[in-house]
Amino acid sequence: MIVILKSGVASDSPEYRQVLDYLGNQANIKPRIHHVTGTLQTVTEIYLIGDTASLNKSDVESLPGVERVVRVSEEYRIIGRHRDDHRPVGFEYNGVRFDQDSLHVFAGLCAVDTREHVELMLRALQENGQVCTRMGAYKPRTNPYAFQGHGKSCLPWVFELAGKYGIKVLAMEITHDSQVDEIAAALEQTGRPTGVMLQIGTRNTQNFELLKIVGRQREFPVLFKRGFGITLEESLNAAEYLASEGNRNIVFALRGMKTNMGDPHRNFVDFAHVPVVKRLTRLPVCIDPSHAVGSRERSPDGILDVFHVTAQGVIAGANMILVDFHPAPAKALVDGPQALTLDELPRYLEDIAIAREAYEKRRALVTKSRKG
Ligand code: PEP
Ligand code: MN
């Protein structure tokens, strides 16, 4: 059950105290308070955990400080969609809006390698009107002897270059909570030239201690990747960990599943789940065609598989695309074989625009037929 307080009910007001006293007197109920900061106002939501079935919804609603009460199912209390649930969807970060209607492309390097490559990448993005990118500094590698990323040493110059080329949000995977502090310190040191979306990789989907720590900080939004070998339900529950700790600025990413049936792709492409995740949760949904496909194979029509699956995700309503590009894939230290090249960027964006237009037309069609 979620108790939403009237806007303007401050935490030192008598109405606020009355609600908390009332809830505190209920047996087997634990309130957890979330302050949701929007563009215009801060709203207080109180999540009740425990035996909420015994609570009378209208009694709670009659308290003077209460705006409304939503009964939620057990699953995905915060990130989920529930009946009569009109809580806002999405968030804004560093001037960029993320919700279930928006679409942003995060093209960039799988792993930061040289300054020259980072700069070439960022310049190409700016020339093509892009304000987001991906840049890996901490790389979780299968092989312990493989390049592990430059780590914190590259952060200051990567952030400065991002700012120079007008990048507002940079997706960066973290593998340990100490890296959140390293990122925050480097941003501070460089005067916040850009913003960072913390990425939780598929290998860490169920690293609950990491999720709790990342969920407790509110500075950075989180790009949360689906686990490659667990059920969707398990991945959504893991995303709920972030929200239950307080950070609900989450984008849920599909990146393919590990299965032998995934052949001929690196992973079995799961972008048919874009509308499913949008239905089950209020989170914007990202697709990662690079790690899903894992190669530059193309079909007889001449279109690369990475382009094909991107279009498939976008036509199904994806809100974000995380995709590997590299100015010189042969020299990339991580995932070169799946990277797109800078001269492919304009065509890639055009292809996305075609798929997006088709999605919008499909959506208009269903709206029209529902009205008619
Ligand atoms: C990545 O995006 O660089 C990455 C390692 O992805 P995943 O966690 O999906 O394998
Ligand atoms: Mn990669």
Short mmCIF file of C-alpha atoms and ligand atoms in Angstrom, two decimals:
data_model
loop_
_atom_site.label_atom_id
_atom_site.label_comp_id
_atom_site.label_asym_id
_atom_site.label_seq_id
_atom_site.Cartn_x
_atom_site.Cartn_y
_atom_site.Cartn_z
CA MET A 1 0.00 0.00 0.00
CA ILE A 2 1.27 3.48 -0.84
CA VAL A 3 0.05 6.54 1.04
CA ILE A 4 0.60 9.69 -1.02
CA LEU A 5 0.59 12.90 1.01
CA LYS A 6 -0.82 16.20 -0.24
CA SER A 7 1.85 18.37 -1.80
CA GLY A 8 2.98 21.00 0.66
CA VAL A 9 2.60 18.73 3.70
CA ALA A 10 6.02 19.32 5.23
CA SER A 11 7.73 16.75 7.40
CA ASP A 12 7.49 19.08 10.43
CA SER A 13 3.76 19.77 10.01
CA PRO A 14 1.02 18.42 12.36
CA GLU A 15 -0.70 16.66 9.40
CA TYR A 16 2.47 14.76 8.62
CA ARG A 17 2.91 13.73 12.26
CA GLN A 18 -0.72 12.62 12.44
CA VAL A 19 -0.33 10.31 9.45
CA LEU A 20 2.88 8.80 10.80
CA ASP A 21 1.40 8.37 14.28
CA TYR A 22 -1.64 6.66 12.81
CA LEU A 23 0.47 4.29 10.73
CA GLY A 24 2.91 3.74 13.59
CA ASN A 25 0.03 2.49 15.76
CA GLN A 26 -0.94 -0.25 13.29
CA ALA A 27 0.33 -3.70 14.19
CA ASN A 28 2.75 -5.40 11.79
CA ILE A 29 3.06 -2.42 9.47
CA LYS A 30 6.37 -0.76 8.69
CA PRO A 31 6.27 2.61 6.93
CA ARG A 32 9.09 3.56 4.58
CA ILE A 33 9.19 7.19 3.53
CA HIS A 34 10.20 8.43 0.08
CA HIS A 35 10.43 12.07 -0.91
CA VAL A 36 9.90 12.28 -4.66
CA THR A 37 11.39 15.45 -6.10
CA GLY A 38 9.75 16.56 -9.34
CA THR A 39 10.33 19.69 -11.41
CA LEU A 40 7.65 21.69 -9.61
CA GLN A 41 7.22 20.09 -6.20
CA THR A 42 8.34 17.42 -3.76
CA VAL A 43 5.81 14.77 -2.91
CA THR A 44 5.99 12.43 0.05
CA GLU A 45 5.02 8.82 -0.53
CA ILE A 46 4.85 6.37 2.35
CA TYR A 47 5.29 2.73 1.42
CA LEU A 48 3.71 0.34 3.89
CA ILE A 49 5.33 -3.02 4.26
CA GLY A 50 3.77 -5.89 6.23
CA ASP A 51 0.18 -6.80 6.91
CA THR A 52 -1.48 -4.06 4.82
CA ALA A 53 -4.54 -6.21 4.07
CA SER A 54 -5.90 -5.37 7.52
CA LEU A 55 -5.67 -1.63 6.88
CA ASN A 56 -8.80 0.25 5.86
CA LYS A 57 -8.03 2.31 2.77
CA SER A 58 -10.72 4.96 3.39
CA ASP A 59 -9.66 5.42 7.03
CA VAL A 60 -6.17 6.29 5.85
CA GLU A 61 -7.55 8.48 3.05
CA SER A 62 -9.63 10.46 5.54
CA LEU A 63 -6.53 11.70 7.39
CA PRO A 64 -6.08 15.43 6.63
CA GLY A 65 -2.56 15.17 5.17
CA VAL A 66 -3.38 12.31 2.79
CA GLU A 67 -3.96 12.93 -0.92
CA ARG A 68 -4.71 9.31 -1.87
CA VAL A 69 -3.92 5.71 -1.12
CA VAL A 70 -2.94 3.11 -3.72
CA ARG A 71 -3.15 -0.59 -3.04
CA VAL A 72 -0.28 -2.29 -4.82
CA SER A 73 0.24 -5.93 -5.52
CA GLU A 74 3.16 -7.63 -3.81
CA GLU A 75 5.25 -7.52 -6.95
CA TYR A 76 7.42 -4.55 -7.88
CA ARG A 77 5.75 -2.20 -5.40
CA ILE A 78 7.59 0.89 -6.50
CA ILE A 79 8.63 0.33 -10.10
CA GLY A 80 5.47 -1.61 -11.00
CA ARG A 81 2.23 -0.45 -12.54
CA HIS A 82 -0.77 -0.89 -10.30
CA ARG A 83 -4.49 -0.34 -10.66
CA ASP A 84 -5.59 3.29 -9.97
CA ASP A 85 -1.93 4.19 -9.90
CA HIS A 86 -1.42 7.66 -11.35
CA ARG A 87 2.06 8.23 -9.98
CA PRO A 88 4.28 10.01 -12.49
CA VAL A 89 6.38 7.96 -14.89
CA GLY A 90 9.99 8.81 -15.65
CA PHE A 91 12.47 11.44 -14.54
CA GLU A 92 14.65 14.25 -15.76
CA TYR A 93 18.42 14.24 -15.38
CA ASN A 94 20.80 17.01 -16.41
CA GLY A 95 18.19 18.48 -18.73
CA VAL A 96 17.30 15.18 -20.43
CA ARG A 97 13.88 13.61 -19.89
CA PHE A 98 13.61 9.82 -19.58
CA ASP A 99 10.17 8.23 -19.63
CA GLN A 100 8.14 5.66 -21.51
CA ASP A 101 7.55 8.08 -24.40
CA SER A 102 11.04 9.48 -24.94
CA LEU A 103 13.79 8.02 -27.11
CA HIS A 104 17.52 8.65 -26.64
CA VAL A 105 20.49 7.12 -28.38
CA PHE A 106 23.56 6.39 -26.25
CA ALA A 107 26.12 5.60 -28.93
CA GLY A 108 29.71 5.42 -27.74
CA LEU A 109 32.70 3.35 -26.82
CA CYS A 110 32.19 0.03 -25.06
CA ALA A 111 35.42 0.86 -23.24
CA VAL A 112 37.39 4.08 -23.05
CA ASP A 113 40.81 3.44 -24.60
CA THR A 114 42.66 6.44 -26.02
CA ARG A 115 41.94 10.13 -25.72
CA GLU A 116 41.99 10.39 -29.49
CA HIS A 117 39.27 7.74 -29.91
CA VAL A 118 37.09 9.29 -27.22
CA GLU A 119 37.39 12.70 -28.85
CA LEU A 120 36.64 11.39 -32.35
CA MET A 121 33.57 9.62 -30.98
CA LEU A 122 32.27 12.64 -29.10
CA ARG A 123 32.84 15.00 -32.02
CA ALA A 124 30.86 12.68 -34.31
CA LEU A 125 28.02 12.63 -31.78
CA GLN A 126 27.92 16.40 -31.59
CA GLU A 127 27.98 16.70 -35.38
CA ASN A 128 24.97 14.41 -35.44
CA GLY A 129 23.00 16.29 -32.79
CA GLN A 130 23.46 13.76 -29.98
CA VAL A 131 23.68 14.67 -26.28
CA CYS A 132 24.15 11.21 -24.76
CA THR A 133 26.87 8.59 -25.01
CA ARG A 134 28.24 5.40 -23.46
CA MET A 135 31.80 5.24 -22.13
CA GLY A 136 33.04 2.28 -20.09
CA ALA A 137 35.81 2.98 -17.60
CA TYR A 138 35.32 -0.08 -15.38
CA LYS A 139 34.95 -3.23 -17.47
CA PRO A 140 33.78 -6.56 -16.01
CA ARG A 141 35.67 -9.12 -18.11
CA THR A 142 35.22 -12.86 -18.38
CA ASN A 143 38.97 -13.36 -18.63
CA PRO A 144 40.99 -11.99 -15.69
CA TYR A 145 43.89 -11.18 -18.01
CA ALA A 146 41.78 -9.10 -20.40
CA PHE A 147 41.84 -5.29 -20.33
CA GLN A 148 39.81 -4.21 -17.28
CA GLY A 149 39.24 -0.58 -18.27
CA HIS A 150 41.25 2.50 -17.32
CA GLY A 151 39.19 2.98 -14.16
CA LYS A 152 39.23 6.25 -12.28
CA SER A 153 42.37 7.57 -13.99
CA CYS A 154 40.48 8.36 -17.21
CA LEU A 155 37.42 9.95 -15.59
CA PRO A 156 38.58 13.60 -15.47
CA TRP A 157 39.57 13.82 -19.11
CA VAL A 158 36.58 11.79 -20.31
CA PHE A 159 34.20 14.11 -18.43
CA GLU A 160 35.98 17.23 -19.68
CA LEU A 161 35.82 16.02 -23.27
CA ALA A 162 32.15 15.09 -22.86
CA GLY A 163 31.44 18.63 -21.67
CA LYS A 164 33.43 20.10 -24.56
CA TYR A 165 31.18 18.27 -27.05
CA GLY A 166 27.90 19.06 -25.31
CA ILE A 167 27.24 15.59 -23.89
CA LYS A 168 24.68 15.79 -21.09
CA VAL A 169 24.46 12.15 -20.02
CA LEU A 170 27.11 9.48 -20.22
CA ALA A 171 26.28 5.86 -19.35
CA MET A 172 29.10 4.24 -17.39
CA GLU A 173 29.10 0.80 -15.83
CA ILE A 174 30.20 0.37 -12.24
CA THR A 175 31.23 -2.95 -10.74
CA HIS A 176 31.87 -1.83 -7.16
CA ASP A 177 30.28 0.83 -4.97
CA SER A 178 33.60 2.65 -4.44
CA GLN A 179 33.39 3.63 -8.11
CA VAL A 180 30.30 5.75 -7.42
CA ASP A 181 32.45 7.93 -5.16
CA GLU A 182 35.23 8.03 -7.75
CA ILE A 183 32.77 9.23 -10.41
CA ALA A 184 31.24 11.82 -8.05
CA ALA A 185 34.71 13.10 -7.09
CA ALA A 186 35.88 13.36 -10.72
CA LEU A 187 32.71 15.25 -11.70
CA GLU A 188 33.21 17.62 -8.79
CA GLN A 189 36.89 18.11 -9.61
CA THR A 190 36.14 18.94 -13.26
CA GLY A 191 33.25 21.32 -12.46
CA ARG A 192 30.42 19.00 -13.58
CA PRO A 193 30.85 19.34 -17.34
CA THR A 194 28.48 16.41 -17.97
CA GLY A 195 26.18 13.95 -16.17
CA VAL A 196 26.57 10.23 -15.53
CA MET A 197 24.02 7.42 -15.60
CA LEU A 198 25.40 4.54 -13.54
CA GLN A 199 25.14 1.25 -15.38
CA ILE A 200 24.60 -2.04 -13.55
CA GLY A 201 25.82 -4.73 -15.91
CA THR A 202 24.17 -8.07 -16.54
CA ARG A 203 26.78 -9.84 -14.41
CA ASN A 204 25.75 -7.73 -11.42
CA THR A 205 21.97 -7.82 -11.85
CA GLN A 206 21.59 -9.79 -8.63
CA ASN A 207 24.49 -8.25 -6.71
CA PHE A 208 22.02 -7.09 -4.08
CA GLU A 209 24.54 -5.33 -1.85
CA LEU A 210 25.73 -3.25 -4.81
CA LEU A 211 22.11 -2.52 -5.76
CA LYS A 212 21.30 -1.38 -2.23
CA ILE A 213 24.20 1.04 -2.15
CA VAL A 214 23.50 2.40 -5.63
CA GLY A 215 19.82 2.66 -4.69
CA ARG A 216 20.65 4.72 -1.61
CA GLN A 217 22.32 7.48 -3.59
CA ARG A 218 20.08 9.91 -5.46
CA GLU A 219 22.67 11.88 -7.38
CA PHE A 220 22.88 9.56 -10.38
CA PRO A 221 20.17 7.74 -12.31
CA VAL A 222 20.72 4.05 -12.99
CA LEU A 223 20.74 2.04 -16.19
CA PHE A 224 19.89 -1.42 -14.96
CA LYS A 225 20.60 -4.36 -17.25
CA ARG A 226 18.51 -7.50 -17.27
CA GLY A 227 20.33 -10.58 -16.00
CA PHE A 228 21.36 -12.75 -18.95
CA GLY A 229 20.54 -16.08 -17.30
CA ILE A 230 17.61 -15.41 -14.98
CA THR A 231 13.90 -14.86 -15.43
CA LEU A 232 12.44 -11.47 -16.25
CA GLU A 233 10.64 -11.56 -12.91
CA GLU A 234 13.95 -12.01 -11.09
CA SER A 235 15.50 -9.10 -12.99
CA LEU A 236 12.52 -6.84 -12.24
CA ASN A 237 12.70 -7.75 -8.57
CA ALA A 238 16.38 -6.85 -8.62
CA ALA A 239 15.54 -3.46 -10.16
CA GLU A 240 13.00 -3.01 -7.38
CA TYR A 241 15.92 -3.21 -4.90
CA LEU A 242 17.22 0.10 -6.28
CA ALA A 243 13.83 1.74 -5.94
CA SER A 244 13.13 0.29 -2.49
CA GLU A 245 16.32 1.95 -1.24
CA GLY A 246 15.14 5.31 -2.55
CA ASN A 247 16.40 5.76 -6.12
CA ARG A 248 13.65 5.31 -8.66
CA ASN A 249 15.40 7.08 -11.52
CA ILE A 250 15.92 3.80 -13.31
CA VAL A 251 16.01 2.73 -16.95
CA PHE A 252 15.60 -1.01 -17.52
CA ALA A 253 17.79 -2.43 -20.30
CA LEU A 254 17.25 -5.51 -22.43
CA ARG A 255 20.52 -6.90 -23.77
CA GLY A 256 19.74 -10.43 -24.88
CA MET A 257 19.74 -13.73 -23.00
CA LYS A 258 22.38 -16.41 -22.72
CA THR A 259 21.05 -19.50 -24.42
CA ASN A 260 22.38 -21.85 -27.07
CA MET A 261 19.24 -21.00 -28.96
CA GLY A 262 20.74 -17.52 -29.20
CA ASP A 263 22.90 -18.75 -32.08
CA PRO A 264 23.77 -17.11 -34.44
CA HIS A 265 23.81 -14.06 -32.16
CA ARG A 266 25.96 -13.57 -29.07
CA ASN A 267 22.74 -13.61 -27.06
CA PHE A 268 19.13 -14.46 -27.82
CA VAL A 269 17.65 -11.08 -28.71
CA ASP A 270 14.82 -10.29 -26.28
CA PHE A 271 13.47 -7.02 -27.64
CA ALA A 272 9.98 -8.50 -27.93
CA HIS A 273 9.97 -7.81 -24.19
CA VAL A 274 10.08 -4.01 -24.65
CA PRO A 275 6.27 -3.66 -24.42
CA VAL A 276 6.15 -6.29 -21.68
CA VAL A 277 8.48 -4.34 -19.38
CA LYS A 278 6.56 -1.15 -20.17
CA ARG A 279 3.34 -2.89 -19.17
CA LEU A 280 4.70 -4.41 -15.96
CA THR A 281 6.62 -1.35 -14.79
CA ARG A 282 6.67 2.41 -15.13
CA LEU A 283 10.33 2.39 -16.17
CA PRO A 284 11.67 3.61 -19.50
CA VAL A 285 13.07 0.64 -21.44
CA CYS A 286 16.47 0.55 -23.11
CA ILE A 287 17.72 -1.90 -25.72
CA ASP A 288 21.37 -2.85 -26.21
CA PRO A 289 21.63 -4.23 -29.75
CA SER A 290 25.45 -4.52 -29.61
CA HIS A 291 25.74 -6.92 -26.71
CA ALA A 292 22.64 -8.76 -27.92
CA VAL A 293 23.90 -9.39 -31.48
CA GLY A 294 27.66 -9.32 -30.84
CA SER A 295 28.82 -9.12 -34.45
CA ARG A 296 28.73 -7.12 -37.66
CA GLU A 297 26.93 -9.82 -39.64
CA ARG A 298 24.46 -8.57 -42.21
CA SER A 299 21.50 -10.16 -43.92
CA PRO A 300 21.15 -10.50 -47.71
CA ASP A 301 19.17 -7.24 -47.81
CA GLY A 302 22.46 -5.52 -46.89
CA ILE A 303 21.27 -4.41 -43.46
CA LEU A 304 23.47 -5.21 -40.45
CA ASP A 305 21.83 -7.38 -37.77
CA VAL A 306 22.61 -4.62 -35.23
CA PHE A 307 20.53 -2.22 -37.36
CA HIS A 308 17.75 -4.79 -37.77
CA VAL A 309 17.34 -5.53 -34.07
CA THR A 310 17.59 -1.84 -33.17
CA ALA A 311 14.69 -1.13 -35.51
CA GLN A 312 12.77 -4.06 -34.00
CA GLY A 313 13.19 -2.63 -30.49
CA VAL A 314 12.32 0.91 -31.56
CA ILE A 315 9.22 -0.10 -33.52
CA ALA A 316 8.07 -1.85 -30.33
CA GLY A 317 8.45 1.37 -28.31
CA ALA A 318 11.99 1.32 -26.84
CA ASN A 319 12.97 4.51 -25.01
CA MET A 320 16.74 4.28 -25.14
CA ILE A 321 19.40 2.62 -27.27
CA LEU A 322 22.79 1.74 -25.83
CA VAL A 323 25.08 0.92 -28.71
CA ASP A 324 28.79 0.31 -29.31
CA PHE A 325 30.57 2.53 -31.84
CA HIS A 326 34.30 2.92 -32.37
CA PRO A 327 36.37 5.14 -34.66
CA ALA A 328 38.72 2.20 -35.36
CA PRO A 329 37.04 -1.08 -34.28
CA ALA A 330 40.16 -3.12 -35.10
CA LYS A 331 42.01 -1.16 -32.41
CA ALA A 332 39.26 -1.34 -29.77
CA LEU A 333 40.36 -3.03 -26.54
CA VAL A 334 36.89 -4.43 -25.83
CA ASP A 335 34.14 -5.66 -28.16
CA GLY A 336 35.60 -4.28 -31.41
CA PRO A 337 33.94 -6.92 -33.63
CA GLN A 338 30.43 -5.71 -32.76
CA ALA A 339 31.14 -1.96 -32.96
CA LEU A 340 29.62 0.28 -35.60
CA THR A 341 31.89 2.83 -37.25
CA LEU A 342 31.57 6.61 -37.15
CA ASP A 343 30.67 6.86 -40.82
CA GLU A 344 27.71 4.55 -40.09
CA LEU A 345 26.34 6.90 -37.41
CA PRO A 346 24.18 9.18 -39.63
CA ARG A 347 22.59 6.18 -41.37
CA TYR A 348 22.04 4.44 -38.05
CA LEU A 349 20.23 7.51 -36.68
CA GLU A 350 18.15 7.77 -39.85
CA ASP A 351 17.20 4.11 -39.61
CA ILE A 352 16.12 4.69 -35.98
CA ALA A 353 14.04 7.69 -37.05
CA ILE A 354 12.22 5.53 -39.62
CA ALA A 355 11.44 2.87 -37.00
CA ARG A 356 10.37 5.51 -34.48
CA GLU A 357 8.01 7.11 -36.98
CA ALA A 358 6.52 3.71 -37.68
CA TYR A 359 6.05 3.17 -33.91
CA GLU A 360 4.33 6.54 -33.56
CA LYS A 361 2.03 5.76 -36.48
CA ARG A 362 1.20 2.38 -34.94
CA ARG A 363 0.40 4.07 -31.66
CA ALA A 364 -1.79 6.70 -33.37
CA LEU A 365 -3.62 3.91 -35.20
CA VAL A 366 -4.56 2.10 -32.02
CA THR A 367 -5.60 5.35 -30.30
CA LYS A 368 -7.85 6.15 -33.28
CA SER A 369 -9.43 2.71 -33.35
CA ARG A 370 -10.05 2.79 -29.59
CA LYS A 371 -11.86 6.13 -29.88
CA GLY A 372 -13.82 5.13 -32.98
C1 PEP B 1 28.43 -3.21 -21.55
O1 PEP B 1 27.39 -2.57 -21.82
O2 PEP B 1 29.55 -2.82 -21.82
C2 PEP B 1 28.29 -4.54 -20.94
C3 PEP B 1 29.32 -5.18 -20.41
O3 PEP B 1 27.04 -5.01 -21.02
P1 PEP B 1 26.37 -6.28 -20.33
O4 PEP B 1 26.43 -6.04 -18.86
O5 PEP B 1 24.99 -6.25 -20.89
O6 PEP B 1 27.16 -7.49 -20.78
MN MN B 2 30.96 -4.56 -24.27
#
